[in-house]
Tab-separated table of C-alpha atoms in Angstrom:
chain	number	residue	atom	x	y	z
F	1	UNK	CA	106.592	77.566	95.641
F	2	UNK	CA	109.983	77.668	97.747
F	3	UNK	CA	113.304	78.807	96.556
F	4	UNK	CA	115.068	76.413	99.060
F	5	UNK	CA	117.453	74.511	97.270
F	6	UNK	CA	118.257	71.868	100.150
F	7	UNK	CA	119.894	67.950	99.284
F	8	UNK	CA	117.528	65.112	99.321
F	9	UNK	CA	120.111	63.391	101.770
F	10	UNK	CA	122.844	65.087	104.100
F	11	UNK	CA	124.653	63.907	107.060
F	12	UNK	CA	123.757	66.154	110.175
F	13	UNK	CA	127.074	65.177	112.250
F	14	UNK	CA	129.735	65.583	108.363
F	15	UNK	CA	127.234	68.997	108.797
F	16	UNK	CA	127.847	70.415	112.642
F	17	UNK	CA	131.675	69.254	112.192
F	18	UNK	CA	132.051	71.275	109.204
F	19	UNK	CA	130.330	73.964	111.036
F	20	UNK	CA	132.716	73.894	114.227
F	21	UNK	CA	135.774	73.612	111.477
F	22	UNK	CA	134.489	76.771	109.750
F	23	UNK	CA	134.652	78.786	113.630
F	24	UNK	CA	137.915	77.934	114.016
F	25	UNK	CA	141.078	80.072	113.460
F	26	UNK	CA	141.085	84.074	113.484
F	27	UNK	CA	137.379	84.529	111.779
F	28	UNK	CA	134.579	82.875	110.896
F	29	UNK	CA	134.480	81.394	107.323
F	30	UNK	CA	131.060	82.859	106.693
F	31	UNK	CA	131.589	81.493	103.263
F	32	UNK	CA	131.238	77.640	104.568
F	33	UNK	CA	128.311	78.760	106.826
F	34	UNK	CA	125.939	80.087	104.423
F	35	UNK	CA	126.800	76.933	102.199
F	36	UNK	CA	125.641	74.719	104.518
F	37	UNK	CA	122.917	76.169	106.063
F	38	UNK	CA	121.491	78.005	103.371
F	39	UNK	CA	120.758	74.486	101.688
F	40	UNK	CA	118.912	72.972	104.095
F	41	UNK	CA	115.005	72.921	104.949
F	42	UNK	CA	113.468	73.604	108.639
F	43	UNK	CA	113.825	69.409	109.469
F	44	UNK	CA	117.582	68.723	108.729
F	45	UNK	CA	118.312	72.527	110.594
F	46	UNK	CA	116.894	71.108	113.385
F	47	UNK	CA	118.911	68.019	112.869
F	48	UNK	CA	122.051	69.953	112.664
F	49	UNK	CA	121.413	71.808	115.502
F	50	UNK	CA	120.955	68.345	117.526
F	51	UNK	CA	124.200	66.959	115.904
F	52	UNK	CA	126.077	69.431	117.094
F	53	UNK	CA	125.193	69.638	121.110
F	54	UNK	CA	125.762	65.988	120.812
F	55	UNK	CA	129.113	66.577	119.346
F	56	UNK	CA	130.460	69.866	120.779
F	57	UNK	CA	128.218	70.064	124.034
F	58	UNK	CA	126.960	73.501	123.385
F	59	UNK	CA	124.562	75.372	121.220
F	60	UNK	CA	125.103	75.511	117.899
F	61	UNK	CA	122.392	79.038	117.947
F	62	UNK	CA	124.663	80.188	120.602
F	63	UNK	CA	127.963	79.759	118.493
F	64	UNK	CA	126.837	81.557	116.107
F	65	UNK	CA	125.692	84.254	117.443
F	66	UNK	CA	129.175	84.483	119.476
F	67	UNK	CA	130.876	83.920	115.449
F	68	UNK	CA	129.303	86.281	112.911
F	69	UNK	CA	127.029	90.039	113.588
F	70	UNK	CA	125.115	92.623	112.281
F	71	UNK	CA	121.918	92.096	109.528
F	72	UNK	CA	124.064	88.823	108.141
F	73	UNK	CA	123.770	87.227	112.322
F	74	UNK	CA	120.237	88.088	112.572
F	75	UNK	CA	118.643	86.586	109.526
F	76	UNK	CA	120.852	83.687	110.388
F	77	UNK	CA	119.660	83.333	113.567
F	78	UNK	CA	116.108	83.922	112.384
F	79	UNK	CA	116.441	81.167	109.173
F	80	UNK	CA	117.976	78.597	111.962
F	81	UNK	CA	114.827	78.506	114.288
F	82	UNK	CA	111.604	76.380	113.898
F	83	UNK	CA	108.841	78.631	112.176
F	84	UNK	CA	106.798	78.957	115.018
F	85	UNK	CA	109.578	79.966	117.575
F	86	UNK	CA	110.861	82.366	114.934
F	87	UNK	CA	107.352	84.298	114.466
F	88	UNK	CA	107.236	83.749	118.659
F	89	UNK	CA	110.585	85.704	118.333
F	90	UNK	CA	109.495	88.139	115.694
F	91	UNK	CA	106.280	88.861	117.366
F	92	UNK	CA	108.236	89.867	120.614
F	93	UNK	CA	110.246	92.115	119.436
F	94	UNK	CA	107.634	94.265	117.179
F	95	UNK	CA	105.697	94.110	120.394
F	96	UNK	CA	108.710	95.590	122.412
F	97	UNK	CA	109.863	98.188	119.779
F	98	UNK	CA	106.846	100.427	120.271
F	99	UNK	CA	104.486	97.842	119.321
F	100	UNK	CA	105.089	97.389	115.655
F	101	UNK	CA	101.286	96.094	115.495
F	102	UNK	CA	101.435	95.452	111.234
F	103	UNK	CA	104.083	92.384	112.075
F	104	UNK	CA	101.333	90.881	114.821
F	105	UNK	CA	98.156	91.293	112.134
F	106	UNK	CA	100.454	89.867	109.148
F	107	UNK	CA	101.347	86.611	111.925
F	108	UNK	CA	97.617	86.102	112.888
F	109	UNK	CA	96.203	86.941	109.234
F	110	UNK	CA	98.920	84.874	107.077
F	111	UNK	CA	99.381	81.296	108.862
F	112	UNK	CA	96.484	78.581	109.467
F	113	UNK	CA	95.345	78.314	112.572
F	114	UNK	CA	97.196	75.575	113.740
F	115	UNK	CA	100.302	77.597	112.821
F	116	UNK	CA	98.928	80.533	115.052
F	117	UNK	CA	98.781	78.111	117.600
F	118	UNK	CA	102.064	76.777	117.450
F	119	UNK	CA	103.451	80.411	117.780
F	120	UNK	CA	101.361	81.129	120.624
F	121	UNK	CA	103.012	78.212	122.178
F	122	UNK	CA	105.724	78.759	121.336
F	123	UNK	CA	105.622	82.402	123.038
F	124	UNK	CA	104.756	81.106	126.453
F	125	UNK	CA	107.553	78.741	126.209
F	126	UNK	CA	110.003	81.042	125.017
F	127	UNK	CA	108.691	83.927	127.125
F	128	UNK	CA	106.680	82.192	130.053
F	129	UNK	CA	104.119	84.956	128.846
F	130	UNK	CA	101.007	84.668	126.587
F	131	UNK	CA	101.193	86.624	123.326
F	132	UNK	CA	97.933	87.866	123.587
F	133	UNK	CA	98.932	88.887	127.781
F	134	UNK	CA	101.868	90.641	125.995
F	135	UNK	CA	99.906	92.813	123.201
F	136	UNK	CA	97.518	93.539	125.764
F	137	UNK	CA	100.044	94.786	128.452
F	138	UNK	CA	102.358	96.735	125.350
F	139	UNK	CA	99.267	98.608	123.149
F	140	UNK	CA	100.487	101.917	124.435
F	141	UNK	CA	101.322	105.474	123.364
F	142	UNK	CA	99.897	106.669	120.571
F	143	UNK	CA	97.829	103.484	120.320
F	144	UNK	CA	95.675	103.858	123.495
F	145	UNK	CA	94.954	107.745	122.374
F	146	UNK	CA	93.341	106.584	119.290
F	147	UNK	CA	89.442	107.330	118.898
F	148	UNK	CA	87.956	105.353	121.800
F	149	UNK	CA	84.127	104.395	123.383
F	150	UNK	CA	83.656	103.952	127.070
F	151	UNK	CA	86.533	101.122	128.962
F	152	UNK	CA	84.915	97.914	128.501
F	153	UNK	CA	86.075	94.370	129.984
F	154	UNK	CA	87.302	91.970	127.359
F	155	UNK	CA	87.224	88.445	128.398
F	156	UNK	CA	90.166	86.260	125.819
F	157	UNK	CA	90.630	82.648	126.183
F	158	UNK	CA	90.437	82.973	130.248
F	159	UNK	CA	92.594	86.259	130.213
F	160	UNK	CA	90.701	89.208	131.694
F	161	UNK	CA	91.673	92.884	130.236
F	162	UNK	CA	90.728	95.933	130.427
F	163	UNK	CA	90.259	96.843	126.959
F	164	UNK	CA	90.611	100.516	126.158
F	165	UNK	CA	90.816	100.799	122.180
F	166	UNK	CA	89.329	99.244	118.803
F	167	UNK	CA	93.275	98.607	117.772
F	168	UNK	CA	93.332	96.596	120.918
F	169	UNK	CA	90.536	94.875	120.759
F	170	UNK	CA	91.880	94.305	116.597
F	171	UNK	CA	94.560	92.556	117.663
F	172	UNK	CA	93.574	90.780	120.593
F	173	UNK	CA	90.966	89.079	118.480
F	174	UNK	CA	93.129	88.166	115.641
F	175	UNK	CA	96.108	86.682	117.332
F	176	UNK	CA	93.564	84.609	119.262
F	177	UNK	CA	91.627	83.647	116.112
F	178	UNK	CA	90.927	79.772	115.435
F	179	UNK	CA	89.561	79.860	111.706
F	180	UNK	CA	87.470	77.555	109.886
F	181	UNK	CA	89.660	76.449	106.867
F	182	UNK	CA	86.825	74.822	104.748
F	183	UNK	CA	85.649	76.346	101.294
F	184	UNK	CA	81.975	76.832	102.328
F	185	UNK	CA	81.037	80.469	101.350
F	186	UNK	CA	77.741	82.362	102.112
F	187	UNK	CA	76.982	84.672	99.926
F	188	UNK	CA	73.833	86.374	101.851
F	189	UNK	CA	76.345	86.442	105.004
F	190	UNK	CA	79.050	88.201	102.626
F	191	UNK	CA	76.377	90.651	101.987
F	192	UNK	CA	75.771	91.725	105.433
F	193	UNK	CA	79.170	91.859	106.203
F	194	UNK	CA	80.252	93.821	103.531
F	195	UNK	CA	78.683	96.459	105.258
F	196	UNK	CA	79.569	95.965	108.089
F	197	UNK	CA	83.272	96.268	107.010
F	198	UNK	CA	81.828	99.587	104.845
F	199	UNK	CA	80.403	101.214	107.984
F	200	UNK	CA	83.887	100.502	110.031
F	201	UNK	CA	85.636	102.015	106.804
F	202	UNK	CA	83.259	105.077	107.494
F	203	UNK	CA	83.981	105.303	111.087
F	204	UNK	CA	80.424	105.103	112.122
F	205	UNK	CA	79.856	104.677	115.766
F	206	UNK	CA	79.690	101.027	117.149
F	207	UNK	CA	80.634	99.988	113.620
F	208	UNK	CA	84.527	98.662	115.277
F	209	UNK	CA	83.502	96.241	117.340
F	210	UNK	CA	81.594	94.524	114.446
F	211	UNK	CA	84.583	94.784	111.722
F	212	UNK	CA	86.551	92.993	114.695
F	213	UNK	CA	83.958	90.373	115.303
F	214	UNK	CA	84.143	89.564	111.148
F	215	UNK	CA	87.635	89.495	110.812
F	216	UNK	CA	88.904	87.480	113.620
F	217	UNK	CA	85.916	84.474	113.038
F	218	UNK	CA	85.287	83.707	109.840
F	219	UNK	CA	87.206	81.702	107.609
F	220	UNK	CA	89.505	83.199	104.733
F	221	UNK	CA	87.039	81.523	102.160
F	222	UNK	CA	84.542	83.669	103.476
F	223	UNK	CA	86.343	86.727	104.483
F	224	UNK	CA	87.702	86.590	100.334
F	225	UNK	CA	84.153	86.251	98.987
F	226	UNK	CA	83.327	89.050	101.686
F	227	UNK	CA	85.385	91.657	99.923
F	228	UNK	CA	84.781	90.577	96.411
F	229	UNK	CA	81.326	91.464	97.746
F	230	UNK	CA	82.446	95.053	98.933
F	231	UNK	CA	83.999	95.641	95.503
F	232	UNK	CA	80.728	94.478	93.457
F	233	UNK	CA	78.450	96.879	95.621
F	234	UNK	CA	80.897	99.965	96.032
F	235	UNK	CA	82.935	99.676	92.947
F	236	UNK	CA	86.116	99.426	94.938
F	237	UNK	CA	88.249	97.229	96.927
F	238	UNK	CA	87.607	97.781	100.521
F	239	UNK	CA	91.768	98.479	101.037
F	240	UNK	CA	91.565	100.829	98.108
F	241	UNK	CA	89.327	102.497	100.287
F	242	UNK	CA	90.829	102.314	103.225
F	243	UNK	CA	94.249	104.089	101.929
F	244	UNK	CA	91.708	106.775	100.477
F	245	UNK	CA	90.361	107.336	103.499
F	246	UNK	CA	92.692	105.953	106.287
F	247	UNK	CA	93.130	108.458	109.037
F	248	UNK	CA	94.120	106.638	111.889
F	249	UNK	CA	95.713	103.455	113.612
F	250	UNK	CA	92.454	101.358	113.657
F	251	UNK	CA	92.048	101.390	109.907
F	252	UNK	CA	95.367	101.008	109.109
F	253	UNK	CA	95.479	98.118	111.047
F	254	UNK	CA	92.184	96.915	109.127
F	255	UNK	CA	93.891	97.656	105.800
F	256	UNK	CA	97.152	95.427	106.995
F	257	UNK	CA	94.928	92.932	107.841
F	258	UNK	CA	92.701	92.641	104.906
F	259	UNK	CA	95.839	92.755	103.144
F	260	UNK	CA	96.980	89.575	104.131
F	261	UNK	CA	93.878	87.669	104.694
F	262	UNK	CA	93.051	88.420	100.760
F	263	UNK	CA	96.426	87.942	99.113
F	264	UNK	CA	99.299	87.516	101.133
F	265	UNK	CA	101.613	87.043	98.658
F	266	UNK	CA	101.011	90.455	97.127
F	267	UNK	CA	101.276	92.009	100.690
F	268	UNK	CA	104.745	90.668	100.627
F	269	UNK	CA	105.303	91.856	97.489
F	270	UNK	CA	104.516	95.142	98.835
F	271	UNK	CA	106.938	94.904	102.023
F	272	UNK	CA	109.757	93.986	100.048
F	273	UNK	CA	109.199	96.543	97.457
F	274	UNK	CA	109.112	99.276	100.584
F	275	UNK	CA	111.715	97.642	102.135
F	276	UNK	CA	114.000	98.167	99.035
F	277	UNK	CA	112.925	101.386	97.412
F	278	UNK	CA	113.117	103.021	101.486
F	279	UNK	CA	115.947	105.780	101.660
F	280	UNK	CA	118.653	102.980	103.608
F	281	UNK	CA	117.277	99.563	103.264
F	282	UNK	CA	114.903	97.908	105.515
F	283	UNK	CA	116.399	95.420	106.127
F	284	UNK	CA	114.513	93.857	109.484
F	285	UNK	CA	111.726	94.055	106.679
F	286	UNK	CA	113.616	92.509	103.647
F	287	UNK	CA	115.124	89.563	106.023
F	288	UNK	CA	111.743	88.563	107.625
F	289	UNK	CA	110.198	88.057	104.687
F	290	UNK	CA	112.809	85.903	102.438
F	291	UNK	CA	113.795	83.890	105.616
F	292	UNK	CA	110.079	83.024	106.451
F	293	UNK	CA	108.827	82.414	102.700
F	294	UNK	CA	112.046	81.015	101.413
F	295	UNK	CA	110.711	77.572	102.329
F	296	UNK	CA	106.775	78.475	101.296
F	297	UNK	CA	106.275	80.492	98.470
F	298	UNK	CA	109.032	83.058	97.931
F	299	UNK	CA	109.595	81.624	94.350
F	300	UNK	CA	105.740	83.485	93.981
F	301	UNK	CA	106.137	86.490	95.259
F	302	UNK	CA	109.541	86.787	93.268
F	303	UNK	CA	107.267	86.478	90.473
F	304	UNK	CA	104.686	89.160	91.295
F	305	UNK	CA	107.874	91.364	92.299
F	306	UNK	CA	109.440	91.268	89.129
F	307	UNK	CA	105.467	92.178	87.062
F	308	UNK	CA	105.457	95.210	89.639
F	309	UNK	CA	108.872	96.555	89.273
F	310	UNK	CA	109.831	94.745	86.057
F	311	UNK	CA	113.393	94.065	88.288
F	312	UNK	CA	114.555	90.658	89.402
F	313	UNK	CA	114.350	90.346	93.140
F	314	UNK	CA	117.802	88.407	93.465
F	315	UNK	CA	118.941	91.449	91.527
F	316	UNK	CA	117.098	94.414	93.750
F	317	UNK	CA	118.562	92.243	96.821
F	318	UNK	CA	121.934	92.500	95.046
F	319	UNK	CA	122.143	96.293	94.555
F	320	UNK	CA	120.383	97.026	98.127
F	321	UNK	CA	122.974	94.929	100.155
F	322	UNK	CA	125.975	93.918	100.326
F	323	UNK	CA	128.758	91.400	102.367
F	324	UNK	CA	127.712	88.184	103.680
F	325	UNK	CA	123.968	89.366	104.357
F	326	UNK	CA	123.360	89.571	101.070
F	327	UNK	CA	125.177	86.252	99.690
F	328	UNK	CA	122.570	84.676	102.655
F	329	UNK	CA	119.766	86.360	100.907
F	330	UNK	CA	120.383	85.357	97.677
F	331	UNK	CA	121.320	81.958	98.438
F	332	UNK	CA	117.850	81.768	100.018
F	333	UNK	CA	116.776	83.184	97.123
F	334	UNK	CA	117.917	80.326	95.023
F	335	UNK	CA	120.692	82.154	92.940
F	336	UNK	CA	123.587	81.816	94.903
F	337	UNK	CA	125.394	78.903	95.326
């Protein structure tokens, strides 16, 4: 469920003029900016955006980043961008800050495949690189000294790499993935596989490549009734296991990743909750999250939030920020008008 509260009927050109009227004079009337375009959904954005070249003959993403700054300019920017260029954008810069590799898993692992899709093509537009070229080229540093077998040659959609560790491999094959979104489940196949997934937990040898294999093929239907299998034979989840016994990058990737594929909404739960209880807000963290669920299901993981923490979200958001960042937030949040 969305907290978008966005008018059945606007006018996109009474919308950019209002715009270009609130950029005028000695500053930016932030005020009119978050009222317009924090009440409106991804189509009549777009719209506005159109509107306004026509109008003013120049880019209304542009002006805006010329008009307002800091946390309050970036989650604009980010809530003014089609979905799958935004995750195109958010993908590229986890990948160039030191390869942030929990924002690529929770993009592969959350959307459908034809969303993945979009973003990857919306990367080689944006970037005239692949994604998958790109987390190949970046997995560096303290990545490629993780545990590691022989080199091996990967071969990904007509890409060649030389594929050094599991993590790579990880994230190679999820950002690639094309799932099966049907509800067929087999349970003797869930058996196997939990496993599988238990021997990777365990770190036993050529166990990797196998978790990888399971994780970036089968559906979410399966992968679910996969772990629900792990729990019935080992009397715990398979993440609860994973935090006992997590020691390096691999399985925390595996953990982020079964995370998401299982209940995404409670893994955003989770990211906000860090985000706000960290010593100085996160708030890259805080702002990816409301600005890409605000039009999905952030009303639901609102929910969850407040049975954790027994807070309000709007109200956490309220206390943890401040200025016009945080009357964007809650606006998105569907408490401020």
């Amino acid at each position: 469920m969305a907290t978008l509260i966005a008018p059945p009927n606007h006018s996109p050109q009474e919308d950019a003029e209002s715009l270009n009227k609130a950029f005028q004079g000695w500053g930016t009337d932030e005020r009119s900016v978050i009222a317009i375009l924090g009440h409106r959904n991804v189509h009549q954005r777009q719209q506005i955006r159109r509107a306004y070249e026509e109008i003013f003959h120049e880019d209304l993403v542009k002006r805006l980043e010329s008009e307002i700054r800091g946390d309050f300019e970036k989650a604009v920017y980010r809530w003014i961008l089609e979905p799958a260029d935004r995750d195109a954008v958010l993908a590229n810069v986890a990948i160039r800050n030191g390869m942030n590799y929990h924002i690529i898993v929770e993009i592969s692992c959350v959307l459908s495949p034809e969303e993945l899709l979009a973003v990857r093509r919306a990367y080689l537009n944006r970037y005239k690189r692949s994604l998958e070229e790109d987390v190949a080229a970046h997995t560096s540093g303290h990545l490629r000294q993780a545990k590691m077998n022989a080199d091996r040659i990967g071969l990904v959609y007509g890409y060649l790499y030389k594929i050094r560790n599991p993590i790579e491999l990880l994230l190679l094959g999820l950002v690639t993935a094309y799932r099966y979104i049907g509800d067929e489940i087999n349970a003797k196949l869930a058996q196997s596989e939990a496993e599988i997934l238990h021997e990777a937990v365990k770190e036993k040898k050529g166990s990797q490549e196998e978790a990888i294999r399971v994780l970036s093929t089968r559906s979410k239907t399966q992968l679910i009734a996969t772990f629900n299998r792990y729990r019935e034979i080992h009397g715990t989840s398979i993440t609860k296991k994973l935090l006992d016994e997590a020691s390096d990058e691999f399985q925390k990737a595996l953990y982020t990743a079964i995370r998401c594929i299982n209940d995404h909404v409670k893994y955003y739960e989770k990211v906000v909750r860090n985000a706000i209880k960290k010593v100085g807000t996160d708030e890259d963290a805080l702002t990816r999250v409301v600005v890409s669920r605000a039009e999905k299901d952030l009303k639901v993981i609102s929910e969850v939030y407040y049975k954790r923490n027994s807070v309000l979200l709007e109200h956490a958001v309220a206390k943890e920020t401040s200025g016009d960042y945080k009357h964007f937030l809650l606006t998105l949040l569907g408490k401020q008008e």
